[in-house]
CSV table of C-alpha atoms and ligand atoms in Angstrom, one decimal:
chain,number,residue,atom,x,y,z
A,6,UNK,CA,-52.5,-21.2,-38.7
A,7,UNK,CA,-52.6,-19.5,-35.2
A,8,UNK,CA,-48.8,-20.4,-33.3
A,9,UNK,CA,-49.5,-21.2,-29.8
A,10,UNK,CA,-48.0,-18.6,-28.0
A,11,UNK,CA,-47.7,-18.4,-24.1
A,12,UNK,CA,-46.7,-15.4,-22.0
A,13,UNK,CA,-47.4,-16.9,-18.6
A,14,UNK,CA,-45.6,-19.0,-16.8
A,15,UNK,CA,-48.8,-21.0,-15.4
A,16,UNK,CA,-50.1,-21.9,-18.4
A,17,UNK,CA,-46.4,-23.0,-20.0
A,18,UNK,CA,-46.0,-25.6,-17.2
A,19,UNK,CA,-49.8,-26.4,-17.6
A,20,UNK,CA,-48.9,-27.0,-21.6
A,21,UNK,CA,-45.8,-28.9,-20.5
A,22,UNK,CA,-47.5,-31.3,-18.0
A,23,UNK,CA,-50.5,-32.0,-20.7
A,24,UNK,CA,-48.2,-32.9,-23.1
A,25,UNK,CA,-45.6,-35.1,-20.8
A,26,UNK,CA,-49.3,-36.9,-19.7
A,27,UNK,CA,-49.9,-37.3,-23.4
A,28,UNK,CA,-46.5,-39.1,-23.6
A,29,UNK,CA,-45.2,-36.5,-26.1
A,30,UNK,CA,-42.0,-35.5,-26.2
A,31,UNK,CA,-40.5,-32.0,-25.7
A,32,UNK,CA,-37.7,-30.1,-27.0
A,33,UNK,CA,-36.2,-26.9,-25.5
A,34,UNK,CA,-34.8,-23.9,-28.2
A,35,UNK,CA,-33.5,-21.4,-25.8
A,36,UNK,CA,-33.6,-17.9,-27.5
A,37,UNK,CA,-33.6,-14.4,-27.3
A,38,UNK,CA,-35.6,-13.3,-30.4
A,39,UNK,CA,-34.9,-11.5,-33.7
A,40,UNK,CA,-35.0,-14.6,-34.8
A,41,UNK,CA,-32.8,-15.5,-38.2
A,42,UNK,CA,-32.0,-19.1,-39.8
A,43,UNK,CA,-29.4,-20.1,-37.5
A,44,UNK,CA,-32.7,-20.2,-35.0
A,45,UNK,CA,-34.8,-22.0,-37.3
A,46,UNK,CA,-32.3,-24.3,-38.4
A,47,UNK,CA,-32.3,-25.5,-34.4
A,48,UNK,CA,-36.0,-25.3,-34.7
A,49,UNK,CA,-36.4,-27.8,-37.9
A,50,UNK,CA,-33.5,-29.7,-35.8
A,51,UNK,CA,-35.4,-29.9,-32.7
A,52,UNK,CA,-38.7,-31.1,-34.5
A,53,UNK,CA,-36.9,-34.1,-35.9
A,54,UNK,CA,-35.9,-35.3,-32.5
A,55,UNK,CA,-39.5,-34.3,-29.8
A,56,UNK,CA,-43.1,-34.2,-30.8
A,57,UNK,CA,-43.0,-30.8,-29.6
A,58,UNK,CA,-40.5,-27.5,-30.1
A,59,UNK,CA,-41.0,-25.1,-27.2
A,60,UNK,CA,-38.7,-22.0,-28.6
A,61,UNK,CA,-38.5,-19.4,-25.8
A,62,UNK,CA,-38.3,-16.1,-26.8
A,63,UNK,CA,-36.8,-14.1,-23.8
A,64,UNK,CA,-34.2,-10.9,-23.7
A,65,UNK,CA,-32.1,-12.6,-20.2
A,66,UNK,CA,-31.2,-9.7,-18.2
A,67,UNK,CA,-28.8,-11.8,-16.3
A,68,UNK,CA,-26.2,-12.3,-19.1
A,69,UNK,CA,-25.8,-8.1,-20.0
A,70,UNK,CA,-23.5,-6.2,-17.8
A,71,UNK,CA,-25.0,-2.5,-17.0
A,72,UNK,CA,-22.7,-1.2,-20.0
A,73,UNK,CA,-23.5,-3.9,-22.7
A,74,UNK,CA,-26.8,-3.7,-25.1
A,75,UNK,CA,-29.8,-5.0,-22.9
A,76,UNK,CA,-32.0,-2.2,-23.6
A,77,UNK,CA,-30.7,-1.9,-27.4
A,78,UNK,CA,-31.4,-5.5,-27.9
A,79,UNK,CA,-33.8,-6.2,-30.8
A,80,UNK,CA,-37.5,-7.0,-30.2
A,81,UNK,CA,-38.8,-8.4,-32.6
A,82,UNK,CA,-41.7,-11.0,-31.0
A,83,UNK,CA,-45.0,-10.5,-33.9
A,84,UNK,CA,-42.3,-11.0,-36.5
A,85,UNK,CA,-40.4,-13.9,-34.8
A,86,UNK,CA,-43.9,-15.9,-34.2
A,87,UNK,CA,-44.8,-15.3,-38.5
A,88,UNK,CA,-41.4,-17.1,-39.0
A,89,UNK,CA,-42.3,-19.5,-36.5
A,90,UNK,CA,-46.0,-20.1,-38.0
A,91,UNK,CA,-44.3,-22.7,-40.3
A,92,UNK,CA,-43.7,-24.9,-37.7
A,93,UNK,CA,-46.4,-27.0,-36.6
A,94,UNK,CA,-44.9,-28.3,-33.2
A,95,UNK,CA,-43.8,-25.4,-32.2
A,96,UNK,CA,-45.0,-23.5,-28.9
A,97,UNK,CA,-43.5,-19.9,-28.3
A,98,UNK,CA,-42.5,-19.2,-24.8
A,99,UNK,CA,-42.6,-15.5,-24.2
A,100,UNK,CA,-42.2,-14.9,-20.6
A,101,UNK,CA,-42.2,-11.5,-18.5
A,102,UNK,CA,-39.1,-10.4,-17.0
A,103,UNK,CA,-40.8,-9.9,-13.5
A,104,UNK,CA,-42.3,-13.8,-13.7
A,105,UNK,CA,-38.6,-15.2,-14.4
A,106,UNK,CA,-36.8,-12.7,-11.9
A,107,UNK,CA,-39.6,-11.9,-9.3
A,108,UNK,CA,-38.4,-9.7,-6.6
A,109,UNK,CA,-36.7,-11.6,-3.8
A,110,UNK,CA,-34.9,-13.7,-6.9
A,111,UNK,CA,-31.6,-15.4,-4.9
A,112,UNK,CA,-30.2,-18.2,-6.6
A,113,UNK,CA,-28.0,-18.5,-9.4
A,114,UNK,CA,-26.1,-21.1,-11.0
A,115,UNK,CA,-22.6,-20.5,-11.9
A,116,UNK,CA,-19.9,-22.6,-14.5
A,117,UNK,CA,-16.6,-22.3,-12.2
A,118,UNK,CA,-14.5,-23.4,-15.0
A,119,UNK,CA,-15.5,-23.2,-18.7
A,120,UNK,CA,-17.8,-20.2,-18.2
A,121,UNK,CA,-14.6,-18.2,-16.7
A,122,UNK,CA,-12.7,-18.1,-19.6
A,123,UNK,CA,-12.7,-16.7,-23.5
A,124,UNK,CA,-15.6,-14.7,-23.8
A,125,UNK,CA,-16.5,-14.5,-19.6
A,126,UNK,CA,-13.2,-12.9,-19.5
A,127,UNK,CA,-14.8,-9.7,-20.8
A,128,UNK,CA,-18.3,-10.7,-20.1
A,129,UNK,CA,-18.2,-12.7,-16.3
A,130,UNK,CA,-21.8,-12.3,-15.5
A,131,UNK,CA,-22.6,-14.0,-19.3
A,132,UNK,CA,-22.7,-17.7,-18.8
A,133,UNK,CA,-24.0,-17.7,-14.8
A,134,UNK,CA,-26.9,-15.3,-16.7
A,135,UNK,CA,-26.7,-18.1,-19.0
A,136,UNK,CA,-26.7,-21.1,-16.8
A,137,UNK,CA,-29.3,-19.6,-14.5
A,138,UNK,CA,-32.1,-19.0,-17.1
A,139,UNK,CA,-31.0,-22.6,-19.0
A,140,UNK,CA,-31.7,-24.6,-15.6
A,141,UNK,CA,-35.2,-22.2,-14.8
A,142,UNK,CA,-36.6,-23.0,-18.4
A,143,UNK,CA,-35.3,-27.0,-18.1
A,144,UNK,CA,-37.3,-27.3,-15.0
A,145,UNK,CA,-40.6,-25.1,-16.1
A,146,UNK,CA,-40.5,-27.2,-19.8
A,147,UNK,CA,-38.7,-30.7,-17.8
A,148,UNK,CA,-37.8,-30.6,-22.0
A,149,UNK,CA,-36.4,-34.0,-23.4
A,150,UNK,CA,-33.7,-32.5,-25.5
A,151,UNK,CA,-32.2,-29.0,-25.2
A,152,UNK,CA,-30.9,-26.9,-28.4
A,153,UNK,CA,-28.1,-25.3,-28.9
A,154,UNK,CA,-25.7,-23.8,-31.9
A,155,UNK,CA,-22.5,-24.6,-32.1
A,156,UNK,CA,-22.2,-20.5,-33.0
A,157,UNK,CA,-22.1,-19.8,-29.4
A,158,UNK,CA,-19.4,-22.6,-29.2
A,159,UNK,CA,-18.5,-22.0,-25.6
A,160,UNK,CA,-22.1,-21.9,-24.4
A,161,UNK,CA,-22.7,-24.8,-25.8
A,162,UNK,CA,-19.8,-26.6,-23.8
A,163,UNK,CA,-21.0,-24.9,-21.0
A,164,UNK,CA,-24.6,-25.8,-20.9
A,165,UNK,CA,-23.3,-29.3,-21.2
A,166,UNK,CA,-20.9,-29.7,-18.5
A,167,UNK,CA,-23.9,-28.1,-16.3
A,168,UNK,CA,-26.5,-30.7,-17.4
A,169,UNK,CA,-23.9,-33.7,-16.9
A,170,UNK,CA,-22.8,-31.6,-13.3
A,171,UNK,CA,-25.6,-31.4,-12.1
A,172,UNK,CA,-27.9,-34.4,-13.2
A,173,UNK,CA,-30.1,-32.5,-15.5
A,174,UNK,CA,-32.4,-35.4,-17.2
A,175,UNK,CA,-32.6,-33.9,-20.5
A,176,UNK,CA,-29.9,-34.2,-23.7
A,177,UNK,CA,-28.0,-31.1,-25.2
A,178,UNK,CA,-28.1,-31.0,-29.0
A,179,UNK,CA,-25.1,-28.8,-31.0
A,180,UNK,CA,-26.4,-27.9,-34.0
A,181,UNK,CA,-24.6,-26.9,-37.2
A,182,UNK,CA,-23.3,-23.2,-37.1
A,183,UNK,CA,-25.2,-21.2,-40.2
A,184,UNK,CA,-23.7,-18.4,-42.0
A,185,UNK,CA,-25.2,-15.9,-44.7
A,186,UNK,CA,-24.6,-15.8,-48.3
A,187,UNK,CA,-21.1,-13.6,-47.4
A,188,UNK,CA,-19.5,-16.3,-45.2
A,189,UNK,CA,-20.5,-13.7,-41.9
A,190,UNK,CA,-22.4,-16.2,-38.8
A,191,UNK,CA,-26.0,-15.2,-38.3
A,192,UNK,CA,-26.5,-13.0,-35.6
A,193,UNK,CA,-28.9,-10.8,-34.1
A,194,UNK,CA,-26.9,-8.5,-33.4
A,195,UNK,CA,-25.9,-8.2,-37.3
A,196,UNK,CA,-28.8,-5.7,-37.7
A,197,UNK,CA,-26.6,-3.3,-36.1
A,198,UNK,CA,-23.4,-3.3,-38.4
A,199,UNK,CA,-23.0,-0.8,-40.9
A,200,UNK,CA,-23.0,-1.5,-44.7
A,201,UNK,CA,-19.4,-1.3,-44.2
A,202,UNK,CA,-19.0,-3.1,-41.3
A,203,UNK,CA,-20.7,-5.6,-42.7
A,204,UNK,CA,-18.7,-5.9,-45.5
A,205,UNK,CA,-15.4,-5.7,-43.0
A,206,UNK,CA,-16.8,-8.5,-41.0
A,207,UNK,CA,-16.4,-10.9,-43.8
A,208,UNK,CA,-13.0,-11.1,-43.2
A,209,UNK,CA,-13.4,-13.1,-39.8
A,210,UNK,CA,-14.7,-16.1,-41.7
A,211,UNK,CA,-12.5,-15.4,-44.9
A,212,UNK,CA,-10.1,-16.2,-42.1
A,213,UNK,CA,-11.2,-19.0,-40.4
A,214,UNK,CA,-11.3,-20.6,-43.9
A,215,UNK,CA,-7.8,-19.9,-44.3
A,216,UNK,CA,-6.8,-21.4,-40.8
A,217,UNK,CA,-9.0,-24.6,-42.1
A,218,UNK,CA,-7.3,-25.2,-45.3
A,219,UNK,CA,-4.0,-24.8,-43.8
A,220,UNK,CA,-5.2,-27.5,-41.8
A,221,UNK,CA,-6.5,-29.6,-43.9
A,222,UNK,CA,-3.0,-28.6,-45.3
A,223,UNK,CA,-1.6,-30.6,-42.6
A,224,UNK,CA,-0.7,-27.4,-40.6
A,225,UNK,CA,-1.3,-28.7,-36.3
A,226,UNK,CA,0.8,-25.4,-34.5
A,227,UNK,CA,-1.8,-22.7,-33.1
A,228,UNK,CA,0.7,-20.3,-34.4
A,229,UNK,CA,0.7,-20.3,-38.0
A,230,UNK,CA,-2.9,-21.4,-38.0
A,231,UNK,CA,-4.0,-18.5,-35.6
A,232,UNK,CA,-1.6,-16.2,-37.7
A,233,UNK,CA,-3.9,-17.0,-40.7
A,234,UNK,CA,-7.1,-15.3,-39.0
A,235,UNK,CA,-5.5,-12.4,-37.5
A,236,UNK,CA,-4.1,-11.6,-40.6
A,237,UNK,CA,-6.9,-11.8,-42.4
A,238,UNK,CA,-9.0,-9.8,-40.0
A,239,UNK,CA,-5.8,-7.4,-40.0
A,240,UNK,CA,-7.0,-6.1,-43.6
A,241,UNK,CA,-10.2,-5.0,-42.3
A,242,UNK,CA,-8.9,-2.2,-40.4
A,243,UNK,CA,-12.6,-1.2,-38.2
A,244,UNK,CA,-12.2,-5.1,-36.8
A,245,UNK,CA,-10.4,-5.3,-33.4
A,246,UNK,CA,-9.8,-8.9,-32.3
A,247,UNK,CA,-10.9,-9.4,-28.2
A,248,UNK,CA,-9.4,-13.0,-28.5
A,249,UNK,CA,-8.5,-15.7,-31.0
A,250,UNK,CA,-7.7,-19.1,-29.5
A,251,UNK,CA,-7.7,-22.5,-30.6
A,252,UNK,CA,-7.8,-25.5,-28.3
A,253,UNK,CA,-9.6,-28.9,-28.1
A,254,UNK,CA,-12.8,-29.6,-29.6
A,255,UNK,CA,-14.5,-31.7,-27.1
A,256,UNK,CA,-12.6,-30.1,-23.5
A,257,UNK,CA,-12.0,-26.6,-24.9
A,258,UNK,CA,-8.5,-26.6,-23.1
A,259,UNK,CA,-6.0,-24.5,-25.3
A,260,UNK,CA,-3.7,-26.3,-27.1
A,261,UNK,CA,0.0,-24.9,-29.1
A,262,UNK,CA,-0.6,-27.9,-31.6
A,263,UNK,CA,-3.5,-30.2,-32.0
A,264,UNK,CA,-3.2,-34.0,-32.2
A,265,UNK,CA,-6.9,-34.1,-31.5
A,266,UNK,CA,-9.8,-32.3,-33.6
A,267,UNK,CA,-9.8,-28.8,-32.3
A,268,UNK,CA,-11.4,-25.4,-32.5
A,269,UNK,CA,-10.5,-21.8,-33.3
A,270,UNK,CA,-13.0,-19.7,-31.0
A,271,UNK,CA,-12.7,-15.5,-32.0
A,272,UNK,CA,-14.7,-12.5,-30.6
A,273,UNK,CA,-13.8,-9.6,-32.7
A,274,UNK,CA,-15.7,-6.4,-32.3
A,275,UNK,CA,-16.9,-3.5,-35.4
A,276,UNK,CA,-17.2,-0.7,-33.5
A,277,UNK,CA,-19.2,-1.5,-30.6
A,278,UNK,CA,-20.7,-4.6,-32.3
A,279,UNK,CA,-19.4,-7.6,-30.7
A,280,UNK,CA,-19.1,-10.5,-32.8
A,281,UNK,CA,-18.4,-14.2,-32.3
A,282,UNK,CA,-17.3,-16.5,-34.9
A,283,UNK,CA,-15.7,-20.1,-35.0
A,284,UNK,CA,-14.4,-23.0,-37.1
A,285,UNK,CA,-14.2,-26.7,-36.3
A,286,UNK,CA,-11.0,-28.5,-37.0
A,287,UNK,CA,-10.6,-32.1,-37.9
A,288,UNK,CA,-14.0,-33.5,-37.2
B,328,AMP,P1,-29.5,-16.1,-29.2
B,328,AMP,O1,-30.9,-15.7,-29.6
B,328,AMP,O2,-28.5,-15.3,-29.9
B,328,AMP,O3,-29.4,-16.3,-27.7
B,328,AMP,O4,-29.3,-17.6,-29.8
B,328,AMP,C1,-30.2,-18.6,-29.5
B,328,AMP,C2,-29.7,-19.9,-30.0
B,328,AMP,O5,-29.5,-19.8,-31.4
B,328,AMP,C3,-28.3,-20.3,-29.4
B,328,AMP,O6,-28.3,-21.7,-29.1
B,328,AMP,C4,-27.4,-19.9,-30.5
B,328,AMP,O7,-26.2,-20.6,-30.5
B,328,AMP,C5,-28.2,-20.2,-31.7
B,328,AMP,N1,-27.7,-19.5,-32.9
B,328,AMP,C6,-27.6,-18.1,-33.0
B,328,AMP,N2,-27.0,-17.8,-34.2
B,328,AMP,C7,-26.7,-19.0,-34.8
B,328,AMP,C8,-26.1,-19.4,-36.1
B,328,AMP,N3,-25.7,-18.4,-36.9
B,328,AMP,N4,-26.0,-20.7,-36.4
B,328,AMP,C9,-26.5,-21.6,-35.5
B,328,AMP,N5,-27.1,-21.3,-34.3
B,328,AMP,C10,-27.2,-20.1,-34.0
């Protein structure tokens, strides 16, 4: 079966007002291609909850610094729409950069408080690159429901507090982080690590494990239970931790011992691959 697949921006909001006028219902999966499972598991997700999945396929400039991977970024768009083809609702959105970001762009819209911390603190320009292309595709697709994984944990939190800040008539939907066969979170950018690398980056969720079953041990201090994935990404001597926190689930605010469920966020880089990881505590 031929995948609908639309490059212009025209003809997505044409698609999008037929289908609102045909009282269908439409979910949004914001990505930016080289797609793996943790993208189709939102896709199968989304098709449970709208009559159709628009899954935008788009490599947002706004969110890379000059330094970081923009250009390097995989590209992957005939091999993304075969994985796709299984998915009768779904609609690729493939935009040009110059049709999102004509010249004479101005605007942008910019988390003051969750999207200046953890991983903003190395990347500010990520979640107002982040927030700005969210609200532009919302309003192009007016989408019904909005998918996200609870991989990128703090993008997550921030897309919500924007919807709820600024009246955005759609619902945000975490879905359930997915990780390979070796316990490493699907990523794009895995494509990049080395055989050894890879086999280093295991240790981030042999880690978080440990930090869960201490937990579930009855272990609340951030201490001991942050101690548990720094050591264990200590034994993989090419990792280099950028930050390991743990804090509330639901507020993100740090936290030196939970009596709420929680969260240990951790961006950890293997040489200059930059990888996030998490594990939900108590939920
Ligand atoms: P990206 O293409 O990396 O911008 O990701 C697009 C969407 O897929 C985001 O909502 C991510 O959180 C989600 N995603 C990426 N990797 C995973 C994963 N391993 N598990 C669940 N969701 C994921």
């Amino acid at each position: 079966m031929d995948l609908p697949q639309i490059y212009q921006l025209s003809e997505m909001l044409e698609f999008c007002r037929k289908t609102r006028e045909n009282r269908q219902t439409i979910a949004l999966v914001p990505t930016m291609g080289a797609l793996h499972q943790g993208h189709l598991s939102l896709v199968e997700h989304a098709a449970q909850l709208a009559d159709r999945v628009v899954v935008s396929i788009f490599v947002n400039p706004t969110q890379f610094a000059p330094h970081e991977d923009f250009a390097a970024y995989p590209r992957t768009l005939g091999e993304d729409a075969a994985k796709l083809a299984q998915y009768p609702a779904v609609v690729i959105f493939a935009p040009q950069t110059s049709e999102l970001y004509p010249s004479g762009f101005q605007t942008v819209v910019a988390n003051e408080g969750l999207g200046l911390t953890l991983c903003a603190k190395r990347r500010p320009q990520l979640f107002r690159g982040v927030c700005t292309i969210i609200a532009k595709l919302c309003n192009i697709t007016r989408a019904d429901f909005l998918l996200f994984g609870r991989k990128d944990f703090q993008q997550l939190r921030v897309v919500e507090q924007m919807v709820a800040d600024l009246n955005f008539p759609c619902t945000v939907v975490g879905s359930p982080l997915v990780r390979a066969r070796d316990g490493v979170a699907l990523s794009s950018r895995n494509v990049f690590l080395s055989q050894e690398q890879r086999q280093e980056a295991r240790m981030i969720s042999q880690g978080l494990w440990r930090a869960r079953d201490l937990f579930q041990g009855g272990e609340r201090r951030a201490q001991p239970l942050l101690a548990a994935v720094a050591n264990a990404i200590a034994e993989a001597p090419g990792l280099a931790v950028e930050y390991l926190w743990l804090g509330r689930w639901d507020t993100l605010e740090e936290c030196v011992e939970l009596s709420v469920p929680g969260i240990i966020l951790c961006a950890v880089h293997a040489g200059t691959v930059r990888l996030i990881d998490n594990i939900e505590l108590g939920l």
